[in-house]
Tab-separated table of C-alpha atoms in Angstrom:
chain	number	residue	atom	x	y	z
A	1	MET	CA	17.080	-14.039	-25.056
A	2	SER	CA	14.625	-14.620	-27.901
A	3	GLY	CA	10.962	-13.732	-28.295
A	4	ASN	CA	9.037	-10.490	-28.213
A	5	THR	CA	9.618	-8.803	-24.856
A	6	ARG	CA	6.532	-6.642	-25.374
A	7	ASN	CA	4.438	-9.814	-25.559
A	8	CYS	CA	5.705	-10.759	-22.093
A	9	SER	CA	4.187	-7.604	-20.592
A	10	SER	CA	0.948	-8.166	-22.551
A	11	TYR	CA	0.573	-11.708	-21.254
A	12	PHE	CA	1.275	-10.502	-17.722
A	13	ASP	CA	-1.480	-7.880	-18.009
A	14	ALA	CA	-3.905	-10.512	-19.409
A	15	ARG	CA	-3.194	-13.000	-16.630
A	16	GLN	CA	-5.908	-11.539	-14.404
A	17	ARG	CA	-9.256	-10.009	-15.382
A	18	ASP	CA	-12.330	-8.981	-13.375
A	19	GLY	CA	-10.639	-10.076	-10.162
A	20	GLU	CA	-10.015	-13.620	-11.407
A	21	ILE	CA	-6.896	-15.443	-12.584
A	22	LYS	CA	-7.345	-16.378	-16.264
A	23	GLY	CA	-3.913	-17.796	-17.072
A	24	LEU	CA	-0.659	-19.063	-15.593
A	25	PHE	CA	2.989	-18.631	-16.494
A	26	PHE	CA	5.332	-21.588	-16.290
A	27	LEU	CA	9.035	-22.216	-16.860
A	28	ASP	CA	10.294	-25.144	-18.896
A	29	LYS	CA	13.854	-26.497	-19.216
A	30	THR	CA	13.292	-29.134	-21.896
A	31	GLN	CA	15.058	-27.334	-24.755
A	32	ARG	CA	18.773	-26.665	-25.170
A	33	ASP	CA	20.596	-23.659	-26.584
A	34	THR	CA	23.111	-23.663	-29.456
A	35	GLU	CA	25.871	-24.734	-27.042
A	36	GLY	CA	23.876	-27.708	-25.806
A	37	LYS	CA	23.070	-26.166	-22.407
A	38	ARG	CA	19.608	-26.321	-20.877
A	39	ARG	CA	17.715	-23.098	-21.406
A	40	THR	CA	14.741	-21.779	-19.466
A	41	ASP	CA	11.702	-20.982	-21.632
A	42	LEU	CA	8.754	-18.925	-20.383
A	43	HIS	CA	5.257	-20.024	-21.489
A	44	PHE	CA	1.683	-18.946	-20.801
A	45	LEU	CA	-1.236	-21.336	-20.169
A	46	ASP	CA	-4.629	-19.813	-21.019
A	47	LEU	CA	-7.054	-21.510	-18.627
A	48	GLU	CA	-10.152	-20.398	-20.536
A	49	ARG	CA	-9.042	-21.592	-23.969
A	50	GLY	CA	-6.835	-24.472	-22.932
A	51	GLU	CA	-4.002	-23.065	-25.065
A	52	ILE	CA	-0.285	-22.636	-24.421
A	53	SER	CA	1.726	-19.779	-25.906
A	54	ASP	CA	5.498	-19.394	-26.177
A	55	VAL	CA	6.465	-16.103	-24.539
A	56	LEU	CA	10.255	-15.915	-24.207
A	57	SER	CA	13.399	-18.011	-24.220
A	58	THR	CA	15.339	-16.831	-21.202
A	59	THR	CA	18.425	-18.243	-19.539
A	60	PRO	CA	19.200	-17.164	-15.979
A	61	PRO	CA	22.982	-17.455	-15.335
A	62	ASP	CA	24.006	-20.605	-13.494
A	63	VAL	CA	20.427	-21.753	-12.814
A	64	PRO	CA	20.867	-25.078	-10.997
A	65	LEU	CA	18.645	-28.036	-10.328
A	66	GLY	CA	16.167	-27.829	-7.467
A	67	SER	CA	15.826	-24.063	-7.334
A	68	THR	CA	12.572	-22.563	-6.054
A	69	VAL	CA	10.581	-19.985	-8.019
A	70	VAL	CA	8.672	-17.171	-6.270
A	71	THR	CA	6.468	-14.500	-7.854
A	72	CYS	CA	6.136	-11.067	-6.264
A	73	GLY	CA	4.205	-8.415	-8.191
A	74	ASN	CA	5.670	-8.217	-11.692
A	75	HIS	CA	8.907	-9.930	-10.627
A	76	VAL	CA	9.813	-13.603	-10.427
A	77	TYR	CA	12.769	-14.914	-8.412
A	78	THR	CA	14.723	-18.167	-8.682
A	79	ILE	CA	16.162	-19.072	-5.282
A	80	GLY	CA	18.876	-21.534	-4.317
A	81	GLY	CA	19.127	-25.010	-5.804
A	82	LYS	CA	21.817	-27.613	-6.353
A	83	ILE	CA	24.647	-27.937	-8.866
A	84	LEU	CA	26.921	-30.891	-9.652
A	85	ARG	CA	30.528	-30.145	-8.757
A	86	GLY	CA	33.218	-32.792	-8.532
A	87	GLY	CA	30.616	-35.537	-8.733
A	88	ILE	CA	28.744	-34.133	-5.705
A	89	LEU	CA	25.473	-32.179	-5.658
A	90	ARG	CA	26.117	-28.971	-3.730
A	91	SER	CA	23.542	-26.423	-2.589
A	92	LEU	CA	23.799	-22.797	-3.730
A	93	ASN	CA	22.717	-19.472	-2.251
A	94	HIS	CA	22.252	-17.683	-5.611
A	95	VAL	CA	19.149	-15.575	-6.281
A	96	PHE	CA	18.066	-14.192	-9.676
A	97	ARG	CA	15.220	-11.826	-10.613
A	98	PHE	CA	13.176	-11.433	-13.800
A	99	ASP	CA	10.843	-8.492	-14.511
A	100	PHE	CA	7.756	-9.264	-16.631
A	101	LYS	CA	7.387	-5.556	-17.400
A	102	HIS	CA	11.004	-5.184	-18.541
A	103	ALA	CA	11.766	-8.562	-20.059
A	104	GLU	CA	14.492	-7.057	-22.239
A	105	ARG	CA	16.670	-6.809	-19.131
A	106	GLY	CA	16.679	-10.591	-18.751
A	107	TRP	CA	17.545	-12.294	-15.469
A	108	ARG	CA	19.593	-10.255	-13.029
A	109	LYS	CA	21.468	-11.456	-9.973
A	110	VAL	CA	20.450	-9.944	-6.622
A	111	SER	CA	21.976	-10.419	-3.176
A	112	SER	CA	22.644	-14.056	-2.337
A	113	MET	CA	21.055	-15.809	0.621
A	114	LEU	CA	23.010	-16.049	3.848
A	115	TYR	CA	23.105	-19.842	3.525
A	116	PRO	CA	23.101	-22.263	0.559
A	117	ARG	CA	19.753	-24.036	0.148
A	118	GLY	CA	18.611	-26.879	-2.057
A	119	LEU	CA	14.896	-27.327	-2.741
A	120	PRO	CA	13.836	-24.564	-0.318
A	121	GLU	CA	10.251	-23.552	0.397
A	122	ALA	CA	9.526	-19.868	-0.220
A	123	LEU	CA	6.764	-17.285	-0.572
A	124	ALA	CA	6.425	-13.509	-0.859
A	125	ALA	CA	4.479	-11.188	1.455
A	126	GLN	CA	4.483	-7.401	1.844
A	127	GLY	CA	7.705	-6.723	-0.039
A	128	LYS	CA	9.663	-9.584	1.510
A	129	ILE	CA	10.481	-13.162	0.548
A	130	TYR	CA	10.454	-15.806	3.289
A	131	VAL	CA	12.597	-18.880	2.645
A	132	PHE	CA	12.422	-22.121	4.655
A	133	LYS	CA	14.152	-25.516	4.542
A	134	GLY	CA	17.018	-26.629	2.338
A	135	SER	CA	19.811	-25.851	4.851
A	136	ARG	CA	21.152	-27.624	7.918
A	137	ASP	CA	22.702	-24.415	9.230
A	138	CYS	CA	19.734	-22.037	9.170
A	139	PHE	CA	16.026	-22.767	9.603
A	140	SER	CA	14.761	-19.747	7.651
A	141	GLU	CA	15.724	-16.316	6.343
A	142	ILE	CA	14.006	-13.221	4.934
A	143	TYR	CA	14.843	-11.185	1.862
A	144	ASP	CA	13.940	-7.489	1.895
A	145	ILE	CA	13.238	-6.698	-1.750
A	146	SER	CA	13.601	-2.908	-1.492
A	147	GLY	CA	16.796	-3.147	0.561
A	148	ASP	CA	18.230	-6.125	-1.349
A	149	SER	CA	19.316	-7.726	1.934
A	150	TRP	CA	18.842	-10.953	3.907
A	151	VAL	CA	18.357	-11.572	7.652
A	152	PRO	CA	17.679	-14.822	9.593
A	153	LEU	CA	14.150	-15.572	10.802
A	154	CYS	CA	13.497	-16.391	14.458
A	155	VAL	CA	13.209	-20.142	15.029
A	156	PRO	CA	10.272	-21.823	16.850
A	157	SER	CA	11.252	-24.516	19.343
A	158	ILE	CA	9.399	-27.207	17.389
A	159	ALA	CA	11.879	-26.792	14.513
A	160	GLU	CA	14.542	-28.461	16.661
A	161	TYR	CA	12.862	-31.877	16.345
A	162	SER	CA	10.357	-31.561	13.452
A	163	GLY	CA	10.693	-30.867	9.752
A	164	VAL	CA	8.714	-28.395	7.657
A	165	SER	CA	6.109	-29.953	5.349
A	166	ARG	CA	5.706	-28.731	1.777
A	167	PRO	CA	4.430	-26.082	1.096
A	168	VAL	CA	4.445	-23.095	3.445
A	169	LEU	CA	1.208	-21.163	2.910
A	170	LEU	CA	0.413	-17.455	2.962
A	171	ASP	CA	-2.652	-16.383	4.964
A	172	SER	CA	-2.512	-12.729	3.919
A	173	SER	CA	-5.834	-11.704	5.526
A	174	ARG	CA	-4.253	-12.394	8.926
A	175	SER	CA	-0.717	-11.252	8.058
A	176	ARG	CA	0.750	-14.661	8.731
A	177	ILE	CA	2.422	-17.679	7.165
A	178	LEU	CA	1.063	-21.154	7.906
A	179	VAL	CA	3.800	-23.723	8.479
A	180	HIS	CA	3.065	-27.407	9.013
A	181	PHE	CA	5.633	-29.357	11.057
A	182	SER	CA	5.932	-33.119	10.822
A	183	GLY	CA	7.809	-35.083	13.477
A	184	ASP	CA	8.137	-38.691	14.615
A	185	ARG	CA	5.175	-38.446	16.984
A	186	TYR	CA	3.048	-35.434	16.070
A	187	LYS	CA	2.142	-33.238	13.153
A	188	SER	CA	1.431	-29.642	14.156
A	189	LEU	CA	0.211	-26.454	12.493
A	190	TYR	CA	1.982	-23.185	13.353
A	191	ALA	CA	1.609	-19.600	12.184
A	192	TYR	CA	4.347	-17.021	11.797
A	193	TYR	CA	2.948	-13.482	12.169
A	194	TYR	CA	5.319	-11.441	10.061
A	195	ASN	CA	4.263	-8.027	11.386
A	196	ASP	CA	4.845	-9.096	15.001
A	197	LYS	CA	7.726	-11.448	14.137
A	198	SER	CA	6.236	-14.125	16.375
A	199	TRP	CA	5.236	-17.809	16.200
A	200	VAL	CA	1.940	-19.268	17.469
A	201	CYS	CA	0.890	-22.925	17.598
A	202	LEU	CA	-2.563	-23.153	15.998
A	203	ASP	CA	-3.089	-26.881	16.471
A	204	PRO	CA	-0.568	-29.276	18.123
A	205	LYS	CA	-2.146	-32.279	16.389
A	206	PHE	CA	-2.866	-31.436	12.759
A	207	PRO	CA	-2.720	-34.674	10.737
A	208	TYR	CA	-3.731	-33.517	7.267
A	209	TRP	CA	-1.346	-31.627	4.998
A	210	SER	CA	-0.244	-32.088	1.401
A	211	PRO	CA	1.453	-30.194	-1.447
A	212	THR	CA	-2.094	-29.490	-2.698
A	213	VAL	CA	-3.336	-27.036	-0.072
A	214	GLY	CA	-4.894	-23.572	-0.092
A	215	ILE	CA	-6.730	-21.083	2.095
A	216	VAL	CA	-9.424	-18.464	1.499
A	217	GLY	CA	-11.316	-16.659	4.261
A	218	ASN	CA	-11.460	-18.885	7.329
A	219	VAL	CA	-11.273	-22.179	5.441
A	220	LEU	CA	-8.126	-24.193	4.797
A	221	TYR	CA	-8.482	-26.827	2.055
A	222	VAL	CA	-6.241	-29.918	1.933
A	223	PHE	CA	-6.167	-32.570	-0.800
A	224	HIS	CA	-5.877	-35.877	1.083
A	225	GLU	CA	-4.826	-39.170	-0.504
A	226	ILE	CA	-6.521	-42.306	0.767
A	227	SER	CA	-4.957	-44.684	-1.780
A	228	ASP	CA	-3.513	-44.549	-5.305
A	229	GLU	CA	-7.036	-44.356	-6.731
A	230	ILE	CA	-9.175	-42.763	-4.042
A	231	CYS	CA	-8.727	-39.318	-2.574
A	232	SER	CA	-10.748	-36.704	-0.741
A	233	TRP	CA	-10.675	-33.085	0.323
A	234	LYS	CA	-10.449	-31.911	3.914
A	235	ALA	CA	-11.660	-28.494	5.078
A	236	TYR	CA	-10.570	-26.829	8.328
A	237	ASP	CA	-11.958	-23.663	9.900
A	238	VAL	CA	-8.839	-21.823	11.111
A	239	GLN	CA	-10.893	-19.441	13.269
A	240	ASP	CA	-13.053	-21.989	15.088
A	241	LYS	CA	-10.291	-24.620	14.853
A	242	LYS	CA	-12.500	-27.451	13.676
A	243	TRP	CA	-12.829	-29.712	10.646
A	244	LEU	CA	-15.786	-29.178	8.340
A	245	PRO	CA	-17.686	-31.837	6.354
A	246	VAL	CA	-17.142	-31.602	2.581
A	247	LYS	CA	-19.845	-32.704	0.135
A	248	TRP	CA	-18.960	-32.921	-3.544
A	249	LEU	CA	-21.759	-32.373	-6.014
A	250	THR	CA	-19.858	-33.915	-8.939
A	251	GLU	CA	-18.060	-37.248	-9.332
A	252	PHE	CA	-14.562	-36.234	-10.300
A	253	SER	CA	-13.808	-35.287	-6.708
A	254	LEU	CA	-13.910	-38.907	-5.546
A	255	HIS	CA	-11.139	-40.172	-7.814
A	256	GLN	CA	-7.684	-38.782	-8.328
A	257	PRO	CA	-7.001	-38.118	-12.036
A	258	VAL	CA	-4.938	-41.085	-13.190
A	259	THR	CA	-2.108	-38.947	-14.568
A	260	ALA	CA	-1.968	-36.430	-11.723
A	261	PRO	CA	1.265	-36.632	-9.714
A	262	VAL	CA	1.406	-36.231	-5.986
A	263	GLY	CA	1.963	-32.560	-5.347
A	264	ALA	CA	-0.125	-30.806	-8.018
A	265	PRO	CA	-0.405	-27.179	-6.820
A	266	LEU	CA	-3.757	-25.759	-5.743
A	267	ILE	CA	-4.340	-22.237	-7.087
A	268	HIS	CA	-7.052	-19.855	-5.913
A	269	LEU	CA	-8.386	-18.211	-9.074
A	270	GLY	CA	-10.739	-15.800	-7.260
A	271	ASN	CA	-13.959	-15.853	-5.221
A	272	ASP	CA	-14.848	-19.527	-4.658
A	273	LYS	CA	-13.056	-20.825	-7.770
A	274	TRP	CA	-9.945	-23.037	-7.612
A	275	CYS	CA	-7.607	-24.768	-10.041
A	276	MET	CA	-5.514	-27.909	-9.641
A	277	VAL	CA	-2.905	-28.180	-12.422
A	278	TRP	CA	-0.223	-30.731	-13.338
A	279	HIS	CA	1.818	-31.905	-16.312
A	280	SER	CA	1.296	-35.435	-17.637
A	281	ILE	CA	4.421	-36.928	-19.217
A	282	THR	CA	2.346	-39.937	-20.325
A	283	LEU	CA	-0.180	-37.818	-22.249
A	284	ASN	CA	2.350	-35.106	-23.168
A	285	CYS	CA	0.100	-32.287	-21.979
A	286	PHE	CA	-0.948	-30.080	-19.107
A	287	GLU	CA	-4.133	-31.156	-17.376
A	288	TYR	CA	-6.108	-29.037	-14.971
A	289	LEU	CA	-9.305	-29.100	-12.967
A	290	ILE	CA	-11.285	-25.926	-12.333
A	291	PHE	CA	-13.838	-26.232	-9.554
A	292	ARG	CA	-15.680	-24.310	-6.863
A	293	MET	CA	-15.606	-24.787	-3.089
A	294	TRP	CA	-17.855	-22.758	-0.815
A	295	ARG	CA	-19.534	-22.769	2.597
A	296	ASN	CA	-23.087	-24.108	2.307
A	297	GLY	CA	-24.653	-22.269	5.258
A	298	HIS	CA	-25.177	-25.530	7.173
A	299	GLY	CA	-21.768	-25.826	8.809
A	300	GLY	CA	-20.099	-27.547	5.879
A	301	ILE	CA	-18.538	-27.162	2.440
A	302	TYR	CA	-20.023	-27.785	-1.004
A	303	ALA	CA	-17.858	-28.333	-4.087
A	304	ALA	CA	-18.539	-28.775	-7.806
A	305	ASP	CA	-16.511	-28.841	-11.017
A	306	VAL	CA	-16.708	-26.004	-13.542
A	307	ASP	CA	-17.338	-26.823	-17.221
A	308	GLY	CA	-16.654	-30.519	-17.179
A	309	TYR	CA	-14.346	-33.089	-15.682
A	310	ARG	CA	-10.931	-31.740	-16.657
A	311	THR	CA	-9.222	-29.784	-19.420
A	312	SER	CA	-5.927	-30.442	-21.199
A	313	ALA	CA	-3.453	-28.424	-23.259
A	314	SER	CA	-0.834	-30.260	-25.328
A	315	PHE	CA	2.750	-29.589	-24.295
A	316	GLY	CA	5.809	-31.841	-24.205
A	317	SER	CA	8.028	-31.224	-21.195
A	318	VAL	CA	10.182	-33.015	-18.650
A	319	ASN	CA	9.850	-30.858	-15.539
A	320	PRO	CA	7.871	-27.598	-15.938
A	321	THR	CA	7.550	-25.172	-13.027
A	322	ILE	CA	4.250	-23.353	-12.483
A	323	LEU	CA	4.676	-19.747	-11.354
A	324	MET	CA	2.158	-19.352	-8.546
A	325	PRO	CA	0.247	-16.069	-8.975
């Protein structure tokens, strides 16, 4: 592992200031080590300056393709994935942990999942990691961080005939995980209450969901594609269970950025400020939009960009992974 491990802790401490996210870590597997193997490099994107810094070159053992990355406190976990064996892509149940505060320790293996999973969905809440999808044998399982152990999650009946949409979403103010199910006939929104270990159907017909989704307070925001060039935002009041009109006060909201891929993550920076970030292979850089969305006091939502249309930071990469804060 190369780089200054003290810098890793410094960047982690600088990531958030005055209750607002100021920067993002991301992993990149573009470079190779001296043996020609892909290595995993850790970088830091400063959202205020539009600058990218090299933090560390780290190589988790046996990190496969299609693993999922989850951040919990000062730890980051790589979960599952696929590896090519005998000409066949096989799912793995491996889990590795990295500590931003003790980067000199590198990546360490923790207890493996009960079932192999490729491209799973996962999030962390109250000292546990909840993993969904990626296995035909088990709908979901939970990792207890302090106990270093895994147990299966109870399965809602809808999971028998509907798949889980990407991503699963934490609604921490209500101690629940929002899970969108998509079937042949209906799309439904469910909530898993992790303190009660119970499932509740919030809306049996919930048509709008996308990889670009977020929640703050009572409002769920969904980035909705209309066509390749036109898009819009949807807002849903999870308490009153109704859709809210969204009025954008700036023009960028009406047109999808031409280099933005489907699935750019939506990150809540703090208060009413949000960030949508993606990597453009065409322009060889990260691009990101910082904007505000807030209730206008008239039963709807206002939105406006912050400091211009969009910002970019030069960086050549093939498939970077943003570490969600």
